Short mmCIF file of C-alpha atoms in Angstrom, two decimals:
data_model
loop_
_atom_site.label_atom_id
_atom_site.label_comp_id
_atom_site.label_asym_id
_atom_site.label_seq_id
_atom_site.Cartn_x
_atom_site.Cartn_y
_atom_site.Cartn_z
CA MET G 1 -141.83 -14.88 -20.45
CA GLY G 2 -141.55 -13.01 -23.73
CA ASP G 3 -139.35 -9.94 -23.35
CA PRO G 4 -136.27 -10.47 -25.54
CA LEU G 5 -134.97 -6.94 -24.96
CA GLY G 6 -135.17 -7.17 -21.18
CA MET G 7 -133.63 -10.61 -21.04
CA HIS G 8 -131.83 -11.94 -24.16
CA ILE G 9 -130.45 -8.66 -25.49
CA THR G 10 -129.41 -7.38 -22.06
CA HIS G 11 -127.57 -10.60 -21.15
CA SER G 12 -126.00 -10.76 -24.59
CA ILE G 13 -124.58 -7.26 -24.23
CA ALA G 14 -123.70 -7.56 -20.52
CA SER G 15 -121.96 -10.93 -20.47
CA GLY G 16 -122.48 -12.99 -23.65
CA MET G 17 -119.72 -13.93 -26.07
CA GLY G 18 -121.69 -12.80 -29.12
CA GLY G 19 -122.59 -16.03 -30.92
CA MET G 20 -121.49 -16.17 -34.55
CA ARG G 21 -120.73 -12.43 -34.56
CA THR G 22 -117.65 -13.62 -32.69
CA ALA G 23 -116.53 -17.11 -31.65
CA GLY G 24 -119.32 -17.64 -29.10
CA ASP G 25 -120.90 -20.49 -31.08
CA LEU G 26 -117.52 -22.27 -31.32
CA VAL G 27 -116.75 -21.94 -27.59
CA GLY G 28 -120.30 -23.10 -26.85
CA ARG G 29 -119.74 -26.18 -28.98
CA MET G 30 -116.67 -27.14 -26.92
CA GLN G 31 -118.69 -26.92 -23.70
CA MET G 32 -121.40 -29.06 -25.26
CA SER G 33 -119.28 -31.65 -27.04
CA ARG G 34 -116.41 -32.04 -24.55
CA GLY G 35 -117.89 -30.65 -21.32
CA MET G 36 -115.14 -28.02 -21.13
CA LYS G 37 -115.27 -25.22 -18.59
CA ILE G 38 -115.18 -21.72 -20.08
CA LYS G 39 -111.44 -21.09 -19.69
CA GLU G 40 -110.45 -24.38 -21.27
CA ALA G 41 -113.03 -24.01 -24.05
CA LYS G 42 -111.81 -20.51 -24.96
CA GLU G 43 -108.15 -21.61 -24.98
CA TYR G 44 -108.99 -24.62 -27.16
CA VAL G 45 -110.88 -22.55 -29.74
CA ALA G 46 -108.24 -19.80 -29.73
CA SER G 47 -105.52 -22.36 -30.47
CA LYS G 48 -107.52 -23.90 -33.33
CA LEU G 49 -108.28 -20.48 -34.82
CA LYS G 50 -104.72 -19.26 -34.20
CA VAL G 51 -105.94 -16.10 -32.45
CA SER G 52 -105.57 -14.81 -28.89
CA VAL G 53 -108.22 -15.63 -26.29
CA SER G 54 -109.10 -11.93 -26.04
CA ASP G 55 -109.85 -11.84 -29.80
CA LEU G 56 -112.55 -14.49 -29.47
CA ALA G 57 -115.24 -12.01 -28.36
CA ASP G 58 -114.17 -9.24 -30.75
CA PRO G 59 -116.68 -8.99 -33.62
CA VAL G 60 -114.32 -7.14 -35.97
CA VAL G 61 -111.42 -9.58 -35.61
CA MET G 62 -113.66 -12.63 -35.63
CA SER G 63 -115.66 -11.53 -38.65
CA GLU G 64 -112.44 -11.52 -40.67
CA VAL G 65 -111.24 -14.80 -39.15
CA ARG G 66 -114.57 -16.45 -39.89
CA GLU G 67 -114.53 -15.19 -43.46
CA ASP G 68 -110.96 -16.46 -43.97
CA LEU G 69 -111.82 -19.88 -42.52
CA ASP G 70 -115.22 -19.91 -44.27
CA ILE G 71 -117.13 -21.06 -41.19
CA GLY G 72 -120.11 -18.74 -41.53
CA ARG G 73 -120.55 -15.09 -40.59
CA VAL G 74 -123.47 -12.85 -39.72
CA ASN G 75 -123.44 -10.95 -43.00
CA ALA G 76 -124.00 -13.87 -45.32
CA LEU G 77 -122.25 -12.76 -48.50
CA PRO G 78 -122.55 -14.76 -51.74
CA ARG G 79 -120.57 -17.99 -52.01
CA ILE G 80 -119.58 -18.23 -48.32
CA ALA G 81 -120.50 -21.20 -46.14
CA LYS G 82 -123.99 -21.09 -44.65
CA GLY G 83 -125.87 -23.47 -42.37
CA ILE G 84 -124.84 -27.11 -42.63
CA ASP G 85 -121.84 -26.52 -44.91
CA ALA G 86 -120.36 -24.13 -42.31
CA LYS G 87 -120.87 -26.86 -39.70
CA PHE G 88 -118.96 -29.39 -41.83
CA ARG G 89 -116.01 -27.00 -41.73
CA ILE G 90 -116.45 -26.25 -37.99
CA ALA G 91 -116.39 -29.97 -37.16
CA ASP G 92 -113.08 -30.32 -39.04
CA LEU G 93 -111.62 -27.12 -37.62
CA LEU G 94 -112.43 -27.94 -33.98
CA ASP G 95 -111.86 -31.69 -34.39
CA ILE G 96 -115.28 -32.53 -32.96
CA GLU G 97 -118.25 -34.66 -33.94
CA ILE G 98 -121.36 -32.67 -34.90
CA ASN G 99 -124.42 -34.88 -34.81
CA CYS G 100 -126.31 -33.39 -37.78
CA VAL G 101 -123.14 -33.26 -39.90
CA ASN G 102 -122.54 -36.97 -39.33
CA MET G 103 -126.16 -37.74 -40.18
CA PHE G 104 -125.94 -35.62 -43.34
CA LYS G 105 -122.84 -37.56 -44.43
CA ASP G 106 -124.64 -40.86 -43.80
CA ARG G 107 -127.60 -39.75 -45.90
CA ILE G 108 -125.63 -38.58 -48.91
CA ASN G 109 -123.47 -41.71 -48.85
CA ARG G 110 -126.47 -44.04 -49.05
CA LYS G 111 -126.68 -45.87 -52.35
CA LEU G 112 -129.55 -44.90 -54.58
CA ARG G 113 -132.12 -47.73 -54.82
CA VAL G 114 -133.44 -48.15 -58.36
CA MET C 1 -126.29 11.19 2.45
CA GLU C 2 -125.82 9.81 -1.06
CA LYS C 3 -128.48 7.36 -2.18
CA PHE C 4 -128.10 4.64 -4.81
CA TYR C 5 -130.86 3.67 -7.24
CA THR C 6 -131.80 -0.01 -7.21
CA ARG C 7 -134.90 -2.18 -7.06
CA MET C 8 -136.81 -4.62 -4.91
CA GLY C 9 -137.23 -8.24 -5.98
CA ASP C 10 -140.60 -7.31 -7.53
CA GLY C 11 -138.95 -4.68 -9.74
CA SER C 12 -140.15 -1.58 -7.88
CA VAL C 13 -137.59 1.23 -7.56
CA ILE C 14 -135.93 1.97 -4.21
CA GLU C 15 -132.98 4.07 -3.13
CA LEU C 16 -130.45 2.76 -0.60
CA SER C 17 -127.58 4.44 1.22
CA GLU C 18 -124.14 2.83 1.15
CA SER C 19 -124.64 1.37 4.61
CA GLU C 20 -128.03 -0.04 3.58
CA LEU C 21 -126.48 -1.56 0.45
CA LYS C 22 -123.71 -3.17 2.51
CA ARG C 23 -126.25 -4.50 4.99
CA ASP C 24 -128.37 -6.07 2.24
CA LEU C 25 -125.34 -7.67 0.56
CA GLU C 26 -124.11 -9.11 3.88
CA GLU C 27 -127.56 -10.38 4.87
CA GLY C 28 -128.13 -11.94 1.43
CA THR C 29 -124.90 -13.92 1.46
CA ARG C 30 -125.42 -14.91 5.11
CA ASP C 31 -128.90 -16.24 4.35
CA ALA C 32 -127.56 -18.53 1.60
CA ALA C 33 -124.54 -19.63 3.65
CA GLU C 34 -126.65 -20.60 6.65
CA ARG C 35 -129.28 -22.44 4.63
CA ALA C 36 -126.87 -24.52 2.53
CA LYS C 37 -124.00 -24.71 5.04
CA ILE C 38 -121.60 -23.19 2.53
CA PRO C 39 -119.08 -20.34 2.82
CA PRO C 40 -120.43 -16.78 2.53
CA LEU C 41 -118.98 -14.45 -0.11
CA SER C 42 -115.54 -13.05 0.73
CA GLU C 43 -114.89 -9.43 1.67
CA ASP C 44 -113.45 -8.91 -1.84
CA ASP C 45 -116.60 -10.33 -3.43
CA LEU C 46 -118.84 -8.10 -1.30
CA ARG C 47 -116.71 -5.05 -2.16
CA ARG C 48 -117.05 -5.90 -5.87
CA LEU C 49 -120.82 -6.26 -5.53
CA LEU C 50 -120.98 -2.92 -3.73
CA GLU C 51 -119.14 -1.27 -6.65
CA ILE C 52 -121.60 -2.82 -9.10
CA TYR C 53 -124.61 -1.50 -7.17
CA GLU C 54 -123.09 1.94 -6.54
CA CYS C 55 -122.35 2.42 -10.24
CA PRO C 56 -124.82 5.07 -11.49
CA ASP C 57 -124.88 3.75 -15.07
CA LYS C 58 -128.13 2.39 -16.42
CA SER C 59 -126.46 -0.70 -17.79
CA VAL C 60 -123.23 -2.49 -16.85
CA GLY C 61 -121.28 -5.43 -18.29
CA VAL C 62 -118.49 -7.88 -17.53
CA GLU C 63 -114.86 -6.89 -18.02
CA ARG C 64 -113.50 -7.59 -21.50
CA GLY C 65 -112.36 -11.21 -21.69
CA LYS C 66 -114.80 -12.47 -19.02
CA GLU C 67 -117.66 -13.13 -21.44
CA VAL C 68 -119.49 -16.45 -21.08
CA ILE C 69 -121.71 -18.74 -23.14
CA LEU C 70 -125.44 -18.10 -23.22
CA SER C 71 -127.95 -20.93 -23.44
CA TYR C 72 -131.71 -20.37 -23.67
CA ASP C 73 -134.57 -22.29 -22.15
CA SER C 74 -137.84 -22.36 -24.06
CA GLY C 75 -136.04 -20.56 -26.88
CA THR C 76 -138.49 -20.61 -29.75
CA THR C 77 -141.56 -19.90 -27.61
CA LYS C 78 -140.40 -16.49 -26.39
CA PHE C 79 -141.30 -14.44 -29.46
CA ASN C 80 -144.71 -16.09 -29.79
CA ARG C 81 -145.45 -15.25 -26.15
CA ALA C 82 -144.80 -11.62 -27.10
CA ASN C 83 -147.34 -12.09 -29.93
CA VAL C 84 -144.68 -11.77 -32.63
CA SER C 85 -145.82 -13.94 -35.51
CA VAL C 86 -142.71 -15.86 -36.44
CA SER C 87 -142.22 -19.59 -36.98
CA LYS C 88 -139.75 -21.73 -35.06
CA LEU C 89 -137.30 -21.58 -37.95
CA GLN C 90 -137.57 -17.81 -38.11
CA SER C 91 -137.16 -17.56 -34.32
CA LEU C 92 -133.94 -19.56 -34.50
CA GLN C 93 -132.63 -17.37 -37.31
CA ILE C 94 -133.38 -14.30 -35.19
CA TYR C 95 -131.47 -15.82 -32.25
CA GLU C 96 -128.57 -16.69 -34.56
CA ARG C 97 -128.39 -13.54 -36.68
CA MET C 98 -129.83 -10.79 -34.47
CA LEU C 99 -129.43 -11.70 -30.80
CA GLY C 100 -125.85 -13.00 -30.72
CA ALA C 101 -126.91 -16.41 -29.38
CA ASP C 102 -123.99 -18.70 -28.55
CA THR C 103 -126.29 -21.75 -28.50
CA MET C 104 -129.96 -22.11 -29.42
CA GLU C 105 -132.96 -24.13 -28.33
CA MET C 106 -136.12 -25.30 -30.04
CA GLY C 107 -139.17 -26.24 -28.01
CA HIS C 108 -142.93 -26.78 -28.18
CA MET C 109 -145.24 -23.96 -27.04
CA ASP C 110 -146.64 -26.35 -24.39
CA TYR C 111 -143.11 -26.65 -23.00
CA SER C 112 -143.23 -30.04 -21.22
CA TYR C 113 -142.06 -33.50 -22.30
CA LYS C 114 -145.52 -35.07 -21.94
CA PRO C 115 -147.32 -32.84 -24.51
CA ALA C 116 -144.20 -32.59 -26.70
CA LYS C 117 -144.07 -36.40 -27.01
CA SER C 118 -147.30 -36.58 -29.00
CA ILE C 119 -146.15 -34.03 -31.60
CA MET C 120 -142.64 -35.33 -32.16
CA TRP C 121 -143.54 -36.24 -35.77
CA ILE C 122 -144.14 -32.49 -36.39
CA GLU C 123 -141.17 -31.29 -34.35
CA GLN C 124 -138.62 -33.61 -35.96
CA PRO C 125 -138.80 -32.25 -39.54
CA THR C 126 -138.80 -28.68 -38.22
CA LEU C 127 -135.65 -29.42 -36.23
CA GLU C 128 -134.09 -31.12 -39.26
CA GLN C 129 -134.73 -28.03 -41.37
CA ALA C 130 -133.37 -25.76 -38.65
CA LEU C 131 -130.17 -27.80 -38.53
CA LEU C 132 -129.69 -27.34 -42.28
CA ILE C 133 -129.90 -23.54 -42.19
CA THR C 134 -128.35 -22.51 -38.86
CA ILE C 135 -124.81 -22.71 -37.45
CA PRO C 136 -124.76 -22.55 -33.60
CA ALA C 137 -125.42 -25.75 -31.65
CA LEU C 138 -129.12 -26.51 -31.26
CA PHE C 139 -130.83 -28.03 -28.22
CA TYR C 140 -134.32 -29.44 -28.01
CA GLY C 141 -135.80 -28.55 -24.63
CA ALA C 142 -138.81 -29.02 -22.38
CA MET C 143 -139.71 -29.39 -18.69
CA PRO C 144 -140.07 -32.75 -16.89
CA ASN C 145 -143.22 -31.26 -15.24
CA LEU C 146 -144.39 -34.18 -13.10
CA GLY C 147 -147.65 -32.40 -12.33
CA LEU C 148 -149.00 -33.30 -15.77
CA TYR C 149 -149.10 -36.99 -14.84
CA THR C 150 -151.87 -36.60 -12.23
CA GLN C 151 -155.59 -37.23 -12.70
CA PRO C 152 -157.75 -35.97 -14.36
CA ASP C 153 -155.22 -35.03 -17.08
CA GLY C 154 -152.80 -37.86 -16.34
CA PRO C 155 -152.90 -41.50 -15.21
CA CYS C 156 -151.87 -41.20 -11.52
CA PRO C 157 -153.78 -40.18 -8.39
CA ASN C 158 -152.92 -36.63 -7.32
CA PRO C 159 -150.51 -36.72 -4.34
CA MET C 160 -151.61 -33.22 -3.34
CA GLY C 161 -155.12 -34.61 -2.85
CA LEU C 162 -153.88 -37.68 -0.98
CA ILE C 163 -151.53 -35.96 1.50
CA PRO C 164 -154.26 -33.86 3.23
CA GLN C 165 -156.25 -37.09 3.68
CA GLY C 166 -153.32 -38.63 5.55
CA LYS C 167 -152.71 -41.11 2.72
CA ILE C 168 -148.94 -40.65 2.79
CA SER C 169 -147.90 -44.04 1.43
CA GLU C 170 -150.44 -43.71 -1.41
CA ALA C 171 -149.11 -40.22 -2.19
CA ARG C 172 -145.56 -41.57 -2.30
CA ALA C 173 -146.59 -44.46 -4.56
CA ALA C 174 -148.35 -42.02 -6.89
CA GLN C 175 -145.21 -39.87 -7.17
CA GLU C 176 -143.06 -42.92 -7.91
CA GLU C 177 -145.48 -43.92 -10.69
CA MET C 178 -145.52 -40.34 -12.07
CA ALA C 179 -141.72 -40.40 -12.17
CA GLU C 180 -141.74 -43.64 -14.17
CA HIS C 181 -144.05 -42.12 -16.80
CA ALA C 182 -141.93 -38.95 -16.95
CA VAL C 183 -138.71 -40.93 -17.46
CA LYS C 184 -140.25 -42.73 -20.46
CA ASP C 185 -141.39 -39.44 -22.03
CA MET C 186 -138.05 -37.69 -21.47
CA VAL C 187 -136.08 -40.60 -22.89
CA TYR C 188 -138.44 -40.88 -25.87
CA VAL C 189 -138.26 -37.19 -26.78
CA GLY C 190 -134.53 -36.99 -26.11
CA SER C 191 -133.92 -40.05 -28.29
CA VAL C 192 -135.96 -38.99 -31.30
CA MET C 193 -134.59 -35.45 -31.26
CA TYR C 194 -130.99 -36.66 -30.99
CA GLU C 195 -131.64 -39.13 -33.79
CA SER C 196 -132.99 -36.21 -35.86
CA GLY C 197 -129.67 -34.42 -35.43
CA ALA C 198 -130.06 -32.19 -32.34
CA ASP C 199 -126.79 -31.33 -30.61
CA GLY C 200 -128.32 -31.75 -27.19
CA ILE C 201 -131.36 -32.02 -24.98
CA ASN C 202 -132.31 -29.61 -22.20
CA PHE C 203 -134.24 -30.57 -19.07
CA ASP C 204 -135.55 -27.20 -17.94
CA THR C 205 -137.16 -26.22 -14.61
CA THR C 206 -136.21 -29.60 -13.18
CA ALA C 207 -137.56 -30.62 -9.74
CA ALA C 208 -140.39 -28.06 -9.81
CA ALA C 209 -142.57 -30.85 -8.36
CA GLY C 210 -139.95 -31.90 -5.83
CA ASP C 211 -137.70 -34.87 -5.20
CA ALA C 212 -139.62 -37.37 -7.39
CA GLU C 213 -139.16 -35.07 -10.39
CA PHE C 214 -135.45 -34.66 -9.68
CA LEU C 215 -135.13 -38.47 -9.52
CA ALA C 216 -137.00 -38.81 -12.82
CA ALA C 217 -134.55 -36.39 -14.46
CA LEU C 218 -131.54 -38.23 -13.00
CA ARG C 219 -132.82 -41.53 -14.38
CA ALA C 220 -133.60 -40.04 -17.79
CA VAL C 221 -130.11 -38.51 -17.98
CA GLU C 222 -128.57 -41.85 -17.00
CA ILE C 223 -130.47 -43.74 -19.74
CA LEU C 224 -129.78 -41.15 -22.44
CA ARG C 225 -126.08 -41.01 -21.54
CA LYS C 226 -125.81 -44.80 -21.97
CA LYS C 227 -127.69 -44.69 -25.30
CA TYR C 228 -125.87 -41.66 -26.73
CA PRO C 229 -122.38 -41.16 -25.25
CA GLN C 230 -121.76 -38.04 -27.41
CA MET C 231 -125.03 -36.28 -26.63
CA CYS C 232 -124.98 -32.97 -24.73
CA ILE C 233 -127.42 -33.07 -21.82
CA GLU C 234 -128.15 -29.82 -20.02
CA VAL C 235 -130.13 -29.85 -16.79
CA GLY C 236 -131.54 -26.58 -15.47
CA MET C 237 -133.24 -26.47 -12.10
CA ALA C 238 -136.51 -24.91 -10.89
CA GLY C 239 -135.29 -23.62 -7.51
CA GLU C 240 -132.42 -23.67 -5.07
CA PHE C 241 -133.86 -26.32 -2.79
CA ILE C 242 -135.34 -29.71 -3.70
CA LEU C 243 -138.72 -29.95 -2.05
CA GLY C 244 -139.35 -33.21 -0.22
CA MET C 245 -142.81 -33.85 -1.64
CA HIS C 246 -142.03 -37.58 -1.35
CA GLY C 247 -139.30 -37.32 1.26
CA GLU C 248 -137.71 -40.76 1.07
CA LEU C 249 -136.27 -40.90 -2.44
CA THR C 250 -132.55 -41.43 -2.89
CA TYR C 251 -130.05 -41.63 -5.74
CA GLU C 252 -126.70 -43.40 -5.25
CA GLY C 253 -127.49 -43.50 -1.54
CA VAL C 254 -128.10 -39.73 -1.27
CA ARG C 255 -131.47 -38.46 -0.05
CA LEU C 256 -132.80 -36.01 -2.63
CA ALA C 257 -135.12 -33.90 -0.48
CA GLY C 258 -133.38 -30.78 0.78
CA LEU C 259 -130.40 -30.78 -1.57
CA TYR C 260 -128.92 -27.39 -2.47
CA PRO C 261 -127.17 -26.63 -5.81
CA HIS C 262 -123.64 -27.66 -4.76
CA LYS C 263 -125.01 -31.13 -3.93
CA GLN C 264 -127.51 -31.30 -6.81
CA VAL C 265 -124.68 -30.94 -9.32
CA GLU C 266 -122.75 -33.88 -7.81
CA LEU C 267 -125.66 -36.22 -8.57
CA MET C 268 -126.25 -34.81 -12.04
CA GLU C 269 -122.58 -35.33 -12.82
CA LYS C 270 -122.83 -38.97 -11.66
CA ALA C 271 -125.92 -39.49 -13.80
CA GLY C 272 -124.11 -38.19 -16.90
CA ALA C 273 -125.20 -34.58 -17.45
CA THR C 274 -122.93 -32.33 -19.54
CA ILE C 275 -124.01 -28.87 -18.33
CA PHE C 276 -125.79 -27.97 -15.06
CA GLY C 277 -127.92 -24.91 -14.37
CA PRO C 278 -128.59 -23.98 -10.75
CA ALA C 279 -131.65 -21.78 -10.16
CA ILE C 280 -131.83 -19.49 -7.13
CA ASN C 281 -135.27 -18.03 -6.51
CA THR C 282 -135.80 -14.29 -6.11
CA ASN C 283 -137.40 -13.04 -2.88
CA THR C 284 -139.72 -10.17 -3.87
CA ASP C 285 -139.69 -8.74 -0.32
CA LYS C 286 -135.93 -8.15 -0.47
CA SER C 287 -133.79 -5.81 -2.59
CA CYS C 288 -131.95 -6.82 -5.76
CA PRO C 289 -128.55 -6.47 -4.00
CA TRP C 290 -129.78 -8.86 -1.29
CA ASN C 291 -131.04 -11.31 -3.91
CA VAL C 292 -127.91 -11.16 -6.08
CA ALA C 293 -125.59 -11.64 -3.07
CA ARG C 294 -127.68 -14.64 -2.04
CA ALA C 295 -127.82 -16.12 -5.56
CA ALA C 296 -124.08 -15.62 -6.05
CA THR C 297 -123.32 -17.42 -2.77
CA PHE C 298 -125.29 -20.54 -3.70
CA THR C 299 -123.96 -20.48 -7.27
CA LYS C 300 -120.31 -19.93 -6.32
CA ALA C 301 -120.40 -23.02 -4.08
CA CYS C 302 -121.96 -24.97 -6.97
CA VAL C 303 -119.29 -23.83 -9.47
CA GLU C 304 -116.48 -24.69 -7.03
CA ASN C 305 -117.92 -28.16 -6.43
CA SER C 306 -118.47 -29.04 -10.10
CA HIS C 307 -116.42 -30.55 -12.89
CA LEU C 308 -119.25 -29.68 -15.31
CA PRO C 309 -119.70 -26.32 -17.01
CA ILE C 310 -122.23 -24.33 -14.98
CA HIS C 311 -124.86 -22.22 -16.77
CA ALA C 312 -126.77 -20.48 -13.97
CA ASN C 313 -130.40 -19.62 -14.54
CA VAL C 314 -130.56 -15.80 -14.57
CA GLY C 315 -134.02 -15.28 -15.98
CA MET C 316 -137.16 -13.67 -14.67
CA GLY C 317 -137.50 -14.51 -10.95
CA VAL C 318 -134.23 -16.41 -10.58
CA GLY C 319 -130.53 -15.58 -10.23
CA GLY C 320 -131.20 -12.14 -8.72
CA ILE C 321 -133.52 -10.97 -11.52
CA PRO C 322 -136.73 -9.26 -10.34
CA VAL C 323 -140.06 -11.05 -10.70
CA THR C 324 -141.57 -8.90 -13.44
CA GLU C 325 -142.56 -9.61 -17.03
CA THR C 326 -140.50 -6.67 -18.32
CA PRO C 327 -137.16 -7.12 -16.54
CA PRO C 328 -135.38 -3.73 -16.21
CA VAL C 329 -132.03 -3.46 -17.99
CA ASP C 330 -130.37 -1.94 -14.90
CA SER C 331 -131.25 -4.96 -12.74
CA VAL C 332 -130.63 -7.62 -15.38
CA SER C 333 -127.25 -6.27 -16.45
CA ARG C 334 -126.12 -5.99 -12.80
CA ALA C 335 -127.21 -9.55 -12.03
CA SER C 336 -125.55 -10.75 -15.26
CA LYS C 337 -122.23 -9.07 -14.45
CA ALA C 338 -122.28 -9.98 -10.75
CA MET C 339 -123.13 -13.64 -11.28
CA VAL C 340 -120.44 -14.10 -13.94
CA GLU C 341 -117.65 -12.21 -12.21
CA ILE C 342 -118.27 -13.28 -8.62
CA THR C 343 -119.07 -16.95 -9.19
CA ARG C 344 -116.76 -17.70 -12.19
CA LEU C 345 -119.65 -19.09 -14.21
CA ASP C 346 -119.19 -20.89 -17.54
CA GLY C 347 -122.44 -19.58 -18.91
CA LEU C 348 -125.94 -18.27 -18.25
#
């Protein structure tokens, strides 16, 4: 039903990785794109980000890492990657295919018909 | 004698002594083990659960480093159900920026593939815009919901009307026809959303109408996997046990009626799913410790028997969560921690 505090917020605090406050979105992408179990997905992302596995769910560490890598952060400051441009960089960083990024590339590479 | 605050499966508060807590935990795991013919929780697991339920804190959480990935069924409909006037795009931004969502899902308010099919032309551009402005992976989701394919709303005779008349073969034929329609709708919606850029498709509340619905989902997964090898396909279930509403349907030689989660996941893996979500129903006549011990037993066997990431359903009325529209933080956080730590889940 519709009780985000009782359900979404509680789960997020009790057991969630934290989404893009941390590296939760990146670990989630490895489960989705490669079918990795949680341990393998965390180790893969940690190696690509050059951080420890325990840092992945730390919002202070990951905010700095995300800013350095320019892969999007919760506080969207001027001139940092947002939305699709962050996903271009995430696809490169994690060495994965992101469906909408590939489609975006196809669209901008189409020749203009005049 | 010290009493510990907990709740019944309907959310009402109760107080249990330590011996009553232990009894409920042992009976819950035994119930699951006997039904599914799987091992009960170990002594260590039961001791850990006891600690979780004896903890006096209002809210609890997993140990640092044991966090998992959260996925959301019916994602963009939740705020509207609470009468918060936000669009789908705004809902997704709230998930991304305010709720710490690891993955996100967009869906139609009438959350089934059949009604969603007819509004795909509206959903596609909304999804395309969402993909431009958000960062976490985005699913499109809906329920197979075989019930929508029966007369008068759908094309097939209603098996629930035929069975009481003794028309068993007609009821079976109707369910087989309903499954064929559902497969077409699931494949259509999954295809257009993937071709609009979605990262994955979610089949939520699968097998609510029994074995014919589970078969429809298996076939849809199989077709989509062949069409789109890179697509993420998540399948979440409706309950722990596949009802034999048809009774004779099989997949890869396995009879579908009566399958429990550790066997359901084997077939979904064969069909080509990427992530599987077992759902264990909450018994409102039993305590939350009983329900969580039972849910953890089924789910642990599923995790141990799966090569796929497992995202257990731990929402209202499943996974040890009470059946109430305002789930209490004490019960939800305990179920969340217990399910992750006891069963070694990959996500919720």
